[in-house]
Structure formats: C-alpha cells, structure tokens
PDB file of N, CA and C in Angstrom:
ATOM      1  N   UNK A   1       0.833  -1.178   0.000  1.00 55.00           N
ATOM      2  CA  UNK A   1       0.000   0.000   0.000  1.00 55.00           C
ATOM      3  C   UNK A   1       0.881   1.245   0.000  1.00 55.00           C
ATOM      4  N   UNK A   2       0.502   2.227  -0.799  1.00 74.00           N
ATOM      5  CA  UNK A   2       1.233   3.479  -0.832  1.00 74.00           C
ATOM      6  C   UNK A   2       0.795   4.402   0.295  1.00 74.00           C
ATOM      7  N   UNK A   3       1.449   5.540   0.378  1.00 90.00           N
ATOM      8  CA  UNK A   3       1.134   6.509   1.412  1.00 90.00           C
ATOM      9  C   UNK A   3      -0.087   7.354   1.095  1.00 90.00           C
ATOM     10  N   UNK A   4      -0.440   7.470  -0.189  1.00 93.00           N
ATOM     11  CA  UNK A   4      -1.507   8.366  -0.589  1.00 93.00           C
ATOM     12  C   UNK A   4      -2.641   7.592  -1.249  1.00 93.00           C
ATOM     13  N   UNK A   5      -3.877   7.988  -0.942  1.00 91.00           N
ATOM     14  CA  UNK A   5      -5.058   7.369  -1.541  1.00 91.00           C
ATOM     15  C   UNK A   5      -5.987   8.498  -1.975  1.00 91.00           C
ATOM     16  N   UNK A   6      -6.421   8.465  -3.226  1.00 91.00           N
ATOM     17  CA  UNK A   6      -7.382   9.439  -3.721  1.00 91.00           C
ATOM     18  C   UNK A   6      -8.725   8.735  -3.928  1.00 91.00           C
ATOM     19  N   UNK A   7      -9.820   9.477  -3.990  1.00 90.00           N
ATOM     20  CA  UNK A   7     -11.111   8.830  -4.226  1.00 90.00           C
ATOM     21  C   UNK A   7     -11.125   8.000  -5.513  1.00 90.00           C
ATOM     22  N   UNK A   8     -10.340   8.399  -6.496  1.00 89.00           N
ATOM     23  CA  UNK A   8     -10.270   7.637  -7.740  1.00 89.00           C
ATOM     24  C   UNK A   8      -9.569   6.299  -7.590  1.00 89.00           C
ATOM     25  N   UNK A   9      -8.787   6.146  -6.516  1.00 88.00           N
ATOM     26  CA  UNK A   9      -8.070   4.889  -6.279  1.00 88.00           C
ATOM     27  C   UNK A   9      -8.980   3.793  -5.744  1.00 88.00           C
ATOM     28  N   UNK A  10     -10.062   4.175  -5.072  1.00 90.00           N
ATOM     29  CA  UNK A  10     -10.958   3.208  -4.432  1.00 90.00           C
ATOM     30  C   UNK A  10     -12.400   3.542  -4.768  1.00 90.00           C
ATOM     31  N   UNK A  11     -13.189   2.530  -4.980  1.00 88.00           N
ATOM     32  CA  UNK A  11     -14.595   2.743  -5.306  1.00 88.00           C
ATOM     33  C   UNK A  11     -15.466   2.787  -4.070  1.00 88.00           C
ATOM     34  N   UNK A  12     -16.676   3.285  -4.265  1.00 92.00           N
ATOM     35  CA  UNK A  12     -17.659   3.249  -3.189  1.00 92.00           C
ATOM     36  C   UNK A  12     -18.296   1.869  -3.165  1.00 92.00           C
ATOM     37  N   UNK A  13     -18.542   1.372  -1.963  1.00 94.00           N
ATOM     38  CA  UNK A  13     -19.196   0.094  -1.759  1.00 94.00           C
ATOM     39  C   UNK A  13     -20.591   0.374  -1.224  1.00 94.00           C
ATOM     40  N   UNK A  14     -21.617  -0.144  -1.890  1.00 95.00           N
ATOM     41  CA  UNK A  14     -22.975   0.006  -1.369  1.00 95.00           C
ATOM     42  C   UNK A  14     -23.170  -1.049  -0.287  1.00 95.00           C
ATOM     43  N   UNK A  15     -23.212  -0.598   0.956  1.00 94.00           N
ATOM     44  CA  UNK A  15     -23.346  -1.515   2.084  1.00 94.00           C
ATOM     45  C   UNK A  15     -24.792  -1.932   2.289  1.00 94.00           C
ATOM     46  N   UNK A  16     -25.694  -1.017   1.991  1.00 93.00           N
ATOM     47  CA  UNK A  16     -27.125  -1.239   2.121  1.00 93.00           C
ATOM     48  C   UNK A  16     -27.802  -0.127   1.329  1.00 93.00           C
ATOM     49  N   UNK A  17     -29.087  -0.221   1.150  1.00 94.00           N
ATOM     50  CA  UNK A  17     -29.798   0.819   0.423  1.00 94.00           C
ATOM     51  C   UNK A  17     -29.594   2.155   1.130  1.00 94.00           C
ATOM     52  N   UNK A  18     -29.058   3.138   0.423  1.00 97.00           N
ATOM     53  CA  UNK A  18     -28.850   4.466   0.987  1.00 97.00           C
ATOM     54  C   UNK A  18     -27.581   4.647   1.791  1.00 97.00           C
ATOM     55  N   UNK A  19     -26.739   3.603   1.864  1.00 97.00           N
ATOM     56  CA  UNK A  19     -25.498   3.685   2.643  1.00 97.00           C
ATOM     57  C   UNK A  19     -24.328   3.207   1.805  1.00 97.00           C
ATOM     58  N   UNK A  20     -23.387   4.133   1.549  1.00 97.00           N
ATOM     59  CA  UNK A  20     -22.194   3.786   0.772  1.00 97.00           C
ATOM     60  C   UNK A  20     -20.939   4.096   1.577  1.00 97.00           C
ATOM     61  N   UNK A  21     -19.935   3.244   1.402  1.00 97.00           N
ATOM     62  CA  UNK A  21     -18.660   3.398   2.107  1.00 97.00           C
ATOM     63  C   UNK A  21     -17.515   3.406   1.114  1.00 97.00           C
ATOM     64  N   UNK A  22     -16.518   4.237   1.421  1.00 95.00           N
ATOM     65  CA  UNK A  22     -15.272   4.217   0.669  1.00 95.00           C
ATOM     66  C   UNK A  22     -14.161   4.026   1.696  1.00 95.00           C
ATOM     67  N   UNK A  23     -13.417   2.919   1.596  1.00 94.00           N
ATOM     68  CA  UNK A  23     -12.291   2.678   2.490  1.00 94.00           C
ATOM     69  C   UNK A  23     -11.087   3.403   1.904  1.00 94.00           C
ATOM     70  N   UNK A  24     -10.548   4.327   2.670  1.00 94.00           N
ATOM     71  CA  UNK A  24      -9.461   5.170   2.189  1.00 94.00           C
ATOM     72  C   UNK A  24      -8.132   4.679   2.768  1.00 94.00           C
ATOM     73  N   UNK A  25      -7.305   5.575   3.252  1.00 93.00           N
ATOM     74  CA  UNK A  25      -5.972   5.226   3.749  1.00 93.00           C
ATOM     75  C   UNK A  25      -6.070   4.275   4.946  1.00 93.00           C
ATOM     76  N   UNK A  26      -5.158   3.302   4.958  1.00 93.00           N
ATOM     77  CA  UNK A  26      -5.156   2.288   6.008  1.00 93.00           C
ATOM     78  C   UNK A  26      -3.713   1.933   6.373  1.00 93.00           C
ATOM     79  N   UNK A  27      -3.475   1.794   7.673  1.00 93.00           N
ATOM     80  CA  UNK A  27      -2.188   1.285   8.160  1.00 93.00           C
ATOM     81  C   UNK A  27      -2.486   0.020   8.957  1.00 93.00           C
ATOM     82  N   UNK A  28      -1.482  -0.516   9.604  1.00 93.00           N
ATOM     83  CA  UNK A  28      -1.695  -1.682  10.457  1.00 93.00           C
ATOM     84  C   UNK A  28      -2.525  -1.330  11.692  1.00 93.00           C
ATOM     85  N   UNK A  29      -2.558  -0.056  12.073  1.00 96.00           N
ATOM     86  CA  UNK A  29      -3.213   0.366  13.318  1.00 96.00           C
ATOM     87  C   UNK A  29      -4.486   1.177  13.140  1.00 96.00           C
ATOM     88  N   UNK A  30      -4.698   1.800  11.965  1.00 96.00           N
ATOM     89  CA  UNK A  30      -5.860   2.671  11.779  1.00 96.00           C
ATOM     90  C   UNK A  30      -6.374   2.596  10.348  1.00 96.00           C
ATOM     91  N   UNK A  31      -7.675   2.840  10.206  1.00 96.00           N
ATOM     92  CA  UNK A  31      -8.327   2.810   8.896  1.00 96.00           C
ATOM     93  C   UNK A  31      -9.267   4.002   8.792  1.00 96.00           C
ATOM     94  N   UNK A  32      -9.179   4.732   7.685  1.00 96.00           N
ATOM     95  CA  UNK A  32     -10.024   5.885   7.429  1.00 96.00           C
ATOM     96  C   UNK A  32     -11.090   5.504   6.413  1.00 96.00           C
ATOM     97  N   UNK A  33     -12.353   5.777   6.744  1.00 97.00           N
ATOM     98  CA  UNK A  33     -13.460   5.460   5.832  1.00 97.00           C
ATOM     99  C   UNK A  33     -14.363   6.677   5.678  1.00 97.00           C
ATOM    100  N   UNK A  34     -14.971   6.764   4.509  1.00 97.00           N
ATOM    101  CA  UNK A  34     -15.947   7.794   4.206  1.00 97.00           C
ATOM    102  C   UNK A  34     -17.306   7.099   4.115  1.00 97.00           C
ATOM    103  N   UNK A  35     -18.314   7.615   4.816  1.00 97.00           N
ATOM    104  CA  UNK A  35     -19.664   7.048   4.768  1.00 97.00           C
ATOM    105  C   UNK A  35     -20.630   8.101   4.258  1.00 97.00           C
ATOM    106  N   UNK A  36     -21.354   7.769   3.198  1.00 98.00           N
ATOM    107  CA  UNK A  36     -22.381   8.638   2.650  1.00 98.00           C
ATOM    108  C   UNK A  36     -23.727   7.985   2.920  1.00 98.00           C
ATOM    109  N   UNK A  37     -24.563   8.691   3.683  1.00 98.00           N
ATOM    110  CA  UNK A  37     -25.888   8.175   4.035  1.00 98.00           C
ATOM    111  C   UNK A  37     -26.955   9.070   3.427  1.00 98.00           C
ATOM    112  N   UNK A  38     -27.892   8.462   2.700  1.00 98.00           N
ATOM    113  CA  UNK A  38     -29.013   9.223   2.170  1.00 98.00           C
ATOM    114  C   UNK A  38     -30.041   9.457   3.268  1.00 98.00           C
ATOM    115  N   UNK A  39     -30.792  10.529   3.137  1.00 98.00           N
ATOM    116  CA  UNK A  39     -31.832  10.876   4.107  1.00 98.00           C
ATOM    117  C   UNK A  39     -32.722   9.665   4.389  1.00 98.00           C
ATOM    118  N   UNK A  40     -32.967   9.407   5.669  1.00 98.00           N
ATOM    119  CA  UNK A  40     -33.836   8.309   6.077  1.00 98.00           C
ATOM    120  C   UNK A  40     -33.137   6.973   6.255  1.00 98.00           C
ATOM    121  N   UNK A  41     -31.886   6.879   5.850  1.00 98.00           N
ATOM    122  CA  UNK A  41     -31.139   5.627   5.991  1.00 98.00           C
ATOM    123  C   UNK A  41     -30.913   5.327   7.470  1.00 98.00           C
ATOM    124  N   UNK A  42     -31.147   4.076   7.846  1.00 97.00           N
ATOM    125  CA  UNK A  42     -30.955   3.646   9.225  1.00 97.00           C
ATOM    126  C   UNK A  42     -29.860   2.588   9.271  1.00 97.00           C
ATOM    127  N   UNK A  43     -28.905   2.788  10.145  1.00 97.00           N
ATOM    128  CA  UNK A  43     -27.898   1.772  10.455  1.00 97.00           C
ATOM    129  C   UNK A  43     -28.368   1.132  11.759  1.00 97.00           C
ATOM    130  N   UNK A  44     -28.793  -0.132  11.717  1.00 97.00           N
ATOM    131  CA  UNK A  44     -29.368  -0.752  12.911  1.00 97.00           C
ATOM    132  C   UNK A  44     -28.341  -0.934  14.030  1.00 97.00           C
ATOM    133  N   UNK A  45     -28.822  -1.127  15.255  1.00 98.00           N
ATOM    134  CA  UNK A  45     -27.905  -1.328  16.378  1.00 98.00           C
ATOM    135  C   UNK A  45     -26.938  -2.476  16.111  1.00 98.00           C
ATOM    136  N   UNK A  46     -25.667  -2.221  16.384  1.00 97.00           N
ATOM    137  CA  UNK A  46     -24.627  -3.235  16.203  1.00 97.00           C
ATOM    138  C   UNK A  46     -23.415  -2.844  17.047  1.00 97.00           C
ATOM    139  N   UNK A  47     -22.484  -3.751  17.169  1.00 97.00           N
ATOM    140  CA  UNK A  47     -21.225  -3.452  17.840  1.00 97.00           C
ATOM    141  C   UNK A  47     -20.119  -4.234  17.157  1.00 97.00           C
ATOM    142  N   UNK A  48     -18.897  -3.798  17.386  1.00 96.00           N
ATOM    143  CA  UNK A  48     -17.715  -4.478  16.861  1.00 96.00           C
ATOM    144  C   UNK A  48     -16.570  -4.180  17.806  1.00 96.00           C
ATOM    145  N   UNK A  49     -15.520  -4.939  17.734  1.00 96.00           N
ATOM    146  CA  UNK A  49     -14.402  -4.792  18.656  1.00 96.00           C
ATOM    147  C   UNK A  49     -13.506  -3.606  18.377  1.00 96.00           C
ATOM    148  N   UNK A  50     -13.729  -2.909  17.270  1.00 97.00           N
ATOM    149  CA  UNK A  50     -12.875  -1.791  16.871  1.00 97.00           C
ATOM    150  C   UNK A  50     -13.334  -0.495  17.531  1.00 97.00           C
ATOM    151  N   UNK A  51     -12.395   0.313  18.009  1.00 98.00           N
ATOM    152  CA  UNK A  51     -12.727   1.684  18.387  1.00 98.00           C
ATOM    153  C   UNK A  51     -13.097   2.416  17.107  1.00 98.00           C
ATOM    154  N   UNK A  52     -14.030   3.367  17.219  1.00 98.00           N
ATOM    155  CA  UNK A  52     -14.464   4.140  16.051  1.00 98.00           C
ATOM    156  C   UNK A  52     -14.625   5.586  16.475  1.00 98.00           C
ATOM    157  N   UNK A  53     -13.980   6.497  15.775  1.00 98.00           N
ATOM    158  CA  UNK A  53     -14.177   7.927  15.989  1.00 98.00           C
ATOM    159  C   UNK A  53     -14.576   8.522  14.647  1.00 98.00           C
ATOM    160  N   UNK A  54     -15.424   9.547  14.694  1.00 98.00           N
ATOM    161  CA  UNK A  54     -15.949  10.091  13.436  1.00 98.00           C
ATOM    162  C   UNK A  54     -16.157  11.593  13.529  1.00 98.00           C
ATOM    163  N   UNK A  55     -16.231  12.200  12.351  1.00 98.00           N
ATOM    164  CA  UNK A  55     -16.441  13.630  12.172  1.00 98.00           C
ATOM    165  C   UNK A  55     -17.505  13.790  11.101  1.00 98.00           C
ATOM    166  N   UNK A  56     -18.561  14.566  11.380  1.00 98.00           N
ATOM    167  CA  UNK A  56     -19.616  14.775  10.383  1.00 98.00           C
ATOM    168  C   UNK A  56     -19.243  15.966   9.503  1.00 98.00           C
ATOM    169  N   UNK A  57     -19.046  15.703   8.218  1.00 98.00           N
ATOM    170  CA  UNK A  57     -18.656  16.742   7.266  1.00 98.00           C
ATOM    171  C   UNK A  57     -19.868  17.589   6.880  1.00 98.00           C
ATOM    172  N   UNK A  58     -20.965  16.914   6.489  1.00 98.00           N
ATOM    173  CA  UNK A  58     -22.211  17.636   6.211  1.00 98.00           C
ATOM    174  C   UNK A  58     -23.386  16.743   6.534  1.00 98.00           C
ATOM    175  N   UNK A  59     -24.560  17.381   6.751  1.00 98.00           N
ATOM    176  CA  UNK A  59     -25.780  16.655   7.047  1.00 98.00           C
ATOM    177  C   UNK A  59     -26.182  16.769   8.504  1.00 98.00           C
ATOM    178  N   UNK A  60     -27.092  15.882   8.917  1.00 98.00           N
ATOM    179  CA  UNK A  60     -27.538  15.756  10.311  1.00 98.00           C
ATOM    180  C   UNK A  60     -27.856  14.293  10.533  1.00 98.00           C
ATOM    181  N   UNK A  61     -27.291  13.724  11.579  1.00 98.00           N
ATOM    182  CA  UNK A  61     -27.472  12.304  11.860  1.00 98.00           C
ATOM    183  C   UNK A  61     -27.831  12.123  13.331  1.00 98.00           C
ATOM    184  N   UNK A  62     -28.878  11.330  13.581  1.00 98.00           N
ATOM    185  CA  UNK A  62     -29.218  10.955  14.952  1.00 98.00           C
ATOM    186  C   UNK A  62     -28.438   9.691  15.279  1.00 98.00           C
ATOM    187  N   UNK A  63     -27.602   9.771  16.301  1.00 98.00           N
ATOM    188  CA  UNK A  63     -26.742   8.646  16.645  1.00 98.00           C
ATOM    189  C   UNK A  63     -27.011   8.225  18.086  1.00 98.00           C
ATOM    190  N   UNK A  64     -27.119   6.926  18.283  1.00 98.00           N
ATOM    191  CA  UNK A  64     -27.223   6.364  19.623  1.00 98.00           C
ATOM    192  C   UNK A  64     -25.953   5.567  19.885  1.00 98.00           C
ATOM    193  N   UNK A  65     -25.291   5.892  20.989  1.00 98.00           N
ATOM    194  CA  UNK A  65     -24.094   5.173  21.436  1.00 98.00           C
ATOM    195  C   UNK A  65     -24.385   4.720  22.860  1.00 98.00           C
ATOM    196  N   UNK A  66     -24.409   3.409  23.073  1.00 98.00           N
ATOM    197  CA  UNK A  66     -24.815   2.907  24.379  1.00 98.00           C
ATOM    198  C   UNK A  66     -26.246   3.335  24.650  1.00 98.00           C
ATOM    199  N   UNK A  67     -26.470   4.043  25.746  1.00 97.00           N
ATOM    200  CA  UNK A  67     -27.817   4.512  26.107  1.00 97.00           C
ATOM    201  C   UNK A  67     -28.033   5.988  25.802  1.00 97.00           C
ATOM    202  N   UNK A  68     -27.101   6.620  25.094  1.00 98.00           N
ATOM    203  CA  UNK A  68     -27.188   8.060  24.837  1.00 98.00           C
ATOM    204  C   UNK A  68     -27.461   8.328  23.359  1.00 98.00           C
ATOM    205  N   UNK A  69     -28.474   9.171  23.091  1.00 98.00           N
ATOM    206  CA  UNK A  69     -28.838   9.537  21.720  1.00 98.00           C
ATOM    207  C   UNK A  69     -28.673  11.046  21.554  1.00 98.00           C
ATOM    208  N   UNK A  70     -28.044  11.425  20.444  1.00 98.00           N
ATOM    209  CA  UNK A  70     -27.854  12.840  20.120  1.00 98.00           C
ATOM    210  C   UNK A  70     -27.983  13.030  18.616  1.00 98.00           C
ATOM    211  N   UNK A  71     -28.286  14.254  18.227  1.00 98.00           N
ATOM    212  CA  UNK A  71     -28.240  14.638  16.821  1.00 98.00           C
ATOM    213  C   UNK A  71     -26.902  15.331  16.611  1.00 98.00           C
ATOM    214  N   UNK A  72     -26.109  14.814  15.663  1.00 98.00           N
ATOM    215  CA  UNK A  72     -24.827  15.433  15.353  1.00 98.00           C
ATOM    216  C   UNK A  72     -24.980  16.282  14.097  1.00 98.00           C
ATOM    217  N   UNK A  73     -24.287  17.395  14.087  1.00 98.00           N
ATOM    218  CA  UNK A  73     -24.337  18.376  13.011  1.00 98.00           C
ATOM    219  C   UNK A  73     -22.950  18.539  12.407  1.00 98.00           C
ATOM    220  N   UNK A  74     -22.850  19.201  11.262  1.00 98.00           N
ATOM    221  CA  UNK A  74     -21.537  19.398  10.643  1.00 98.00           C
ATOM    222  C   UNK A  74     -20.534  19.990  11.626  1.00 98.00           C
ATOM    223  N   UNK A  75     -19.352  19.375  11.664  1.00 98.00           N
ATOM    224  CA  UNK A  75     -18.298  19.815  12.566  1.00 98.00           C
ATOM    225  C   UNK A  75     -18.270  19.058  13.884  1.00 98.00           C
ATOM    226  N   UNK A  76     -19.360  18.334  14.198  1.00 98.00           N
ATOM    227  CA  UNK A  76     -19.390  17.541  15.428  1.00 98.00           C
ATOM    228  C   UNK A  76     -18.624  16.241  15.219  1.00 98.00           C
ATOM    229  N   UNK A  77     -18.101  15.703  16.319  1.00 98.00           N
ATOM    230  CA  UNK A  77     -17.439  14.406  16.267  1.00 98.00           C
ATOM    231  C   UNK A  77     -17.947  13.553  17.420  1.00 98.00           C
ATOM    232  N   UNK A  78     -17.662  12.265  17.341  1.00 98.00           N
ATOM    233  CA  UNK A  78     -18.090  11.346  18.392  1.00 98.00           C
ATOM    234  C   UNK A  78     -17.137  10.163  18.427  1.00 98.00           C
ATOM    235  N   UNK A  79     -17.151   9.474  19.571  1.00 98.00           N
ATOM    236  CA  UNK A  79     -16.270   8.322  19.770  1.00 98.00           C
ATOM    237  C   UNK A  79     -17.099   7.138  20.243  1.00 98.00           C
ATOM    238  N   UNK A  80     -16.798   5.971  19.675  1.00 98.00           N
ATOM    239  CA  UNK A  80     -17.484   4.733  20.034  1.00 98.00           C
ATOM    240  C   UNK A  80     -16.415   3.722  20.439  1.00 98.00           C
ATOM    241  N   UNK A  81     -16.313   3.431  21.724  1.00 98.00           N
ATOM    242  CA  UNK A  81     -15.335   2.418  22.147  1.00 98.00           C
ATOM    243  C   UNK A  81     -15.708   1.044  21.589  1.00 98.00           C
ATOM    244  N   UNK A  82     -14.713   0.213  21.340  1.00 97.00           N
ATOM    245  CA  UNK A  82     -14.966  -1.136  20.852  1.00 97.00           C
ATOM    246  C   UNK A  82     -15.913  -1.877  21.782  1.00 97.00           C
ATOM    247  N   UNK A  83     -16.862  -2.615  21.194  1.00 98.00           N
ATOM    248  CA  UNK A  83     -17.806  -3.415  21.955  1.00 98.00           C
ATOM    249  C   UNK A  83     -19.064  -2.689  22.388  1.00 98.00           C
ATOM    250  N   UNK A  84     -19.149  -1.361  22.192  1.00 98.00           N
ATOM    251  CA  UNK A  84     -20.332  -0.602  22.603  1.00 98.00           C
ATOM    252  C   UNK A  84     -21.340  -0.581  21.452  1.00 98.00           C
ATOM    253  N   UNK A  85     -22.590  -0.948  21.756  1.00 98.00           N
ATOM    254  CA  UNK A  85     -23.637  -0.955  20.726  1.00 98.00           C
ATOM    255  C   UNK A  85     -23.946   0.469  20.278  1.00 98.00           C
ATOM    256  N   UNK A  86     -24.165   0.634  18.974  1.00 98.00           N
ATOM    257  CA  UNK A  86     -24.476   1.945  18.418  1.00 98.00           C
ATOM    258  C   UNK A  86     -25.342   1.801  17.167  1.00 98.00           C
ATOM    259  N   UNK A  87     -26.035   2.886  16.816  1.00 98.00           N
ATOM    260  CA  UNK A  87     -26.897   2.914  15.637  1.00 98.00           C
ATOM    261  C   UNK A  87     -26.963   4.352  15.132  1.00 98.00           C
ATOM    262  N   UNK A  88     -27.507   4.527  13.928  1.00 98.00           N
ATOM    263  CA  UNK A  88     -27.587   5.864  13.349  1.00 98.00           C
ATOM    264  C   UNK A  88     -28.778   5.970  12.408  1.00 98.00           C
ATOM    265  N   UNK A  89     -29.274   7.199  12.258  1.00 98.00           N
ATOM    266  CA  UNK A  89     -30.320   7.504  11.277  1.00 98.00           C
ATOM    267  C   UNK A  89     -29.994   8.847  10.651  1.00 98.00           C
ATOM    268  N   UNK A  90     -29.890   8.862   9.320  1.00 98.00           N
ATOM    269  CA  UNK A  90     -29.606  10.106   8.607  1.00 98.00           C
ATOM    270  C   UNK A  90     -30.890  10.934   8.514  1.00 98.00           C
ATOM    271  N   UNK A  91     -30.873  12.122   9.083  1.00 98.00           N
ATOM    272  CA  UNK A  91     -32.034  13.005   9.025  1.00 98.00           C
ATOM    273  C   UNK A  91     -32.081  13.754   7.700  1.00 98.00           C
ATOM    274  N   UNK A  92     -30.925  13.941   7.090  1.00 98.00           N
ATOM    275  CA  UNK A  92     -30.776  14.510   5.744  1.00 98.00           C
ATOM    276  C   UNK A  92     -29.586  13.785   5.114  1.00 98.00           C
ATOM    277  N   UNK A  93     -29.343  13.983   3.829  1.00 98.00           N
ATOM    278  CA  UNK A  93     -28.159  13.393   3.203  1.00 98.00           C
ATOM    279  C   UNK A  93     -26.933  13.826   4.007  1.00 98.00           C
ATOM    280  N   UNK A  94     -26.058  12.883   4.339  1.00 98.00           N
ATOM    281  CA  UNK A  94     -24.964  13.161   5.257  1.00 98.00           C
ATOM    282  C   UNK A  94     -23.686  12.448   4.845  1.00 98.00           C
ATOM    283  N   UNK A  95     -22.546  13.046   5.211  1.00 98.00           N
ATOM    284  CA  UNK A  95     -21.235  12.460   4.955  1.00 98.00           C
ATOM    285  C   UNK A  95     -20.416  12.509   6.237  1.00 98.00           C
ATOM    286  N   UNK A  96     -19.919  11.352   6.655  1.00 98.00           N
ATOM    287  CA  UNK A  96     -19.031  11.308   7.816  1.00 98.00           C
ATOM    288  C   UNK A  96     -17.708  10.682   7.416  1.00 98.00           C
ATOM    289  N   UNK A  97     -16.677  11.063   8.147  1.00 98.00           N
ATOM    290  CA  UNK A  97     -15.356  10.481   7.997  1.00 98.00           C
ATOM    291  C   UNK A  97     -15.073   9.733   9.296  1.00 98.00           C
ATOM    292  N   UNK A  98     -14.850   8.426   9.196  1.00 98.00           N
ATOM    293  CA  UNK A  98     -14.695   7.567  10.367  1.00 98.00           C
ATOM    294  C   UNK A  98     -13.326   6.907  10.370  1.00 98.00           C
ATOM    295  N   UNK A  99     -12.764   6.768  11.560  1.00 98.00           N
ATOM    296  CA  UNK A  99     -11.495   6.071  11.739  1.00 98.00           C
ATOM    297  C   UNK A  99     -11.749   4.869  12.643  1.00 98.00           C
ATOM    298  N   UNK A 100     -11.239   3.715  12.226  1.00 98.00           N
ATOM    299  CA  UNK A 100     -11.361   2.482  12.999  1.00 98.00           C
ATOM    300  C   UNK A 100      -9.968   2.045  13.443  1.00 98.00           C
ATOM    301  N   UNK A 101      -9.893   1.632  14.707  1.00 98.00           N
ATOM    302  CA  UNK A 101      -8.638   1.099  15.217  1.00 98.00           C
ATOM    303  C   UNK A 101      -8.943  -0.075  16.143  1.00 98.00           C
ATOM    304  N   UNK A 102      -8.377  -1.224  15.879  1.00 97.00           N
ATOM    305  CA  UNK A 102      -7.589  -1.547  14.684  1.00 97.00           C
ATOM    306  C   UNK A 102      -8.485  -1.528  13.453  1.00 97.00           C
ATOM    307  N   UNK A 103      -7.903  -1.549  12.259  1.00 95.00           N
ATOM    308  CA  UNK A 103      -8.695  -1.557  11.036  1.00 95.00           C
ATOM    309  C   UNK A 103      -9.689  -2.721  11.023  1.00 95.00           C
ATOM    310  N   UNK A 104     -10.836  -2.494  10.420  1.00 94.00           N
ATOM    311  CA  UNK A 104     -11.835  -3.547  10.287  1.00 94.00           C
ATOM    312  C   UNK A 104     -11.408  -4.504   9.186  1.00 94.00           C
ATOM    313  N   UNK A 105     -11.305  -5.766   9.508  1.00 90.00           N
ATOM    314  CA  UNK A 105     -10.917  -6.766   8.506  1.00 90.00           C
ATOM    315  C   UNK A 105     -11.919  -6.836   7.373  1.00 90.00           C
ATOM    316  N   UNK A 106     -13.224  -6.689   7.706  1.00 90.00           N
ATOM    317  CA  UNK A 106     -14.250  -6.804   6.680  1.00 90.00           C
ATOM    318  C   UNK A 106     -14.253  -5.603   5.722  1.00 90.00           C
ATOM    319  N   UNK A 107     -13.571  -4.530   6.041  1.00 90.00           N
ATOM    320  CA  UNK A 107     -13.471  -3.380   5.155  1.00 90.00           C
ATOM    321  C   UNK A 107     -12.142  -3.351   4.397  1.00 90.00           C
ATOM    322  N   UNK A 108     -11.199  -4.210   4.737  1.00 81.00           N
ATOM    323  CA  UNK A 108      -9.869  -4.182   4.131  1.00 81.00           C
ATOM    324  C   UNK A 108      -9.843  -4.535   2.659  1.00 81.00           C
ATOM    325  N   UNK A 109     -10.745  -5.374   2.205  1.00 63.00           N
ATOM    326  CA  UNK A 109     -10.674  -5.856   0.818  1.00 63.00           C
ATOM    327  C   UNK A 109     -10.787  -4.718  -0.190  1.00 63.00           C
ATOM    328  N   UNK A 110     -11.424  -3.596   0.219  1.00 50.00           N
ATOM    329  CA  UNK A 110     -11.562  -2.463  -0.689  1.00 50.00           C
ATOM    330  C   UNK A 110     -10.444  -1.449  -0.512  1.00 50.00           C
ATOM    331  N   UNK A 111      -9.638  -1.598   0.532  1.00 42.00           N
ATOM    332  CA  UNK A 111      -8.569  -0.624   0.802  1.00 42.00           C
ATOM    333  C   UNK A 111      -7.381  -0.877  -0.103  1.00 42.00           C
ATOM    334  N   UNK A 112      -6.639   0.164  -0.392  1.00 40.00           N
ATOM    335  CA  UNK A 112      -5.424   0.048  -1.206  1.00 40.00           C
ATOM    336  C   UNK A 112      -4.251   0.567  -0.420  1.00 40.00           C
TER     337      UNK A 112
END
C-alpha cells in the first residue's frame, strides 16, 4: 500500500440501500473510511471490537451510542469504544469520515 489514496483509487461500496462506504488510507493500526448516508437511511444497532471515531462533514445524523442519543451536526465528532452498541439515522443526506482502530478486517478488501 502506498502513502496516498485518492477517491479515484478506491470505489464506493454500497453496504445497504442508501449507505455507501469508501475505504481510504489504512495502516496496520488505523483505517479511514468515508460514509455517505441518504436521508432516512438507518444503520441498525450493532457493535464491533474496533474503536471508532468520526467527524460529520455535512448533514444531520441521529446517533445512539450505548444509552445516549444525540443529533450530530456538521463539525461535530463522536467516539465509540470497541464493543459498545451503536446505531444511526440520517435526518438529511450526510457524509461522515470515520477512523477504525484496529482496522476492520471486513473493510480491508476495498482498501489500497
């Protein structure tokens, strides 16, 4: 893997209706992903062993982490420790940039 990744280097993966992911730069310790959610898209409650931190570039997303629910707006960030259940609902078309540590194995196949 090289040091630089452009959007043209990797394609978007449709994870579900209204939810697309682009796996960007990845090292042995961290993985950067772009998530585009269309308005009304719901990511059901789930958990994984990876820490996840994210920054909302544009849009509005209702996110539940553990027992706490908030609406995040552009410029807001949030952290999800590994193993904590979380879910999301896009209130409008939204784009977030997420970092996973360690990298998610199931997202590696699209990374370069």
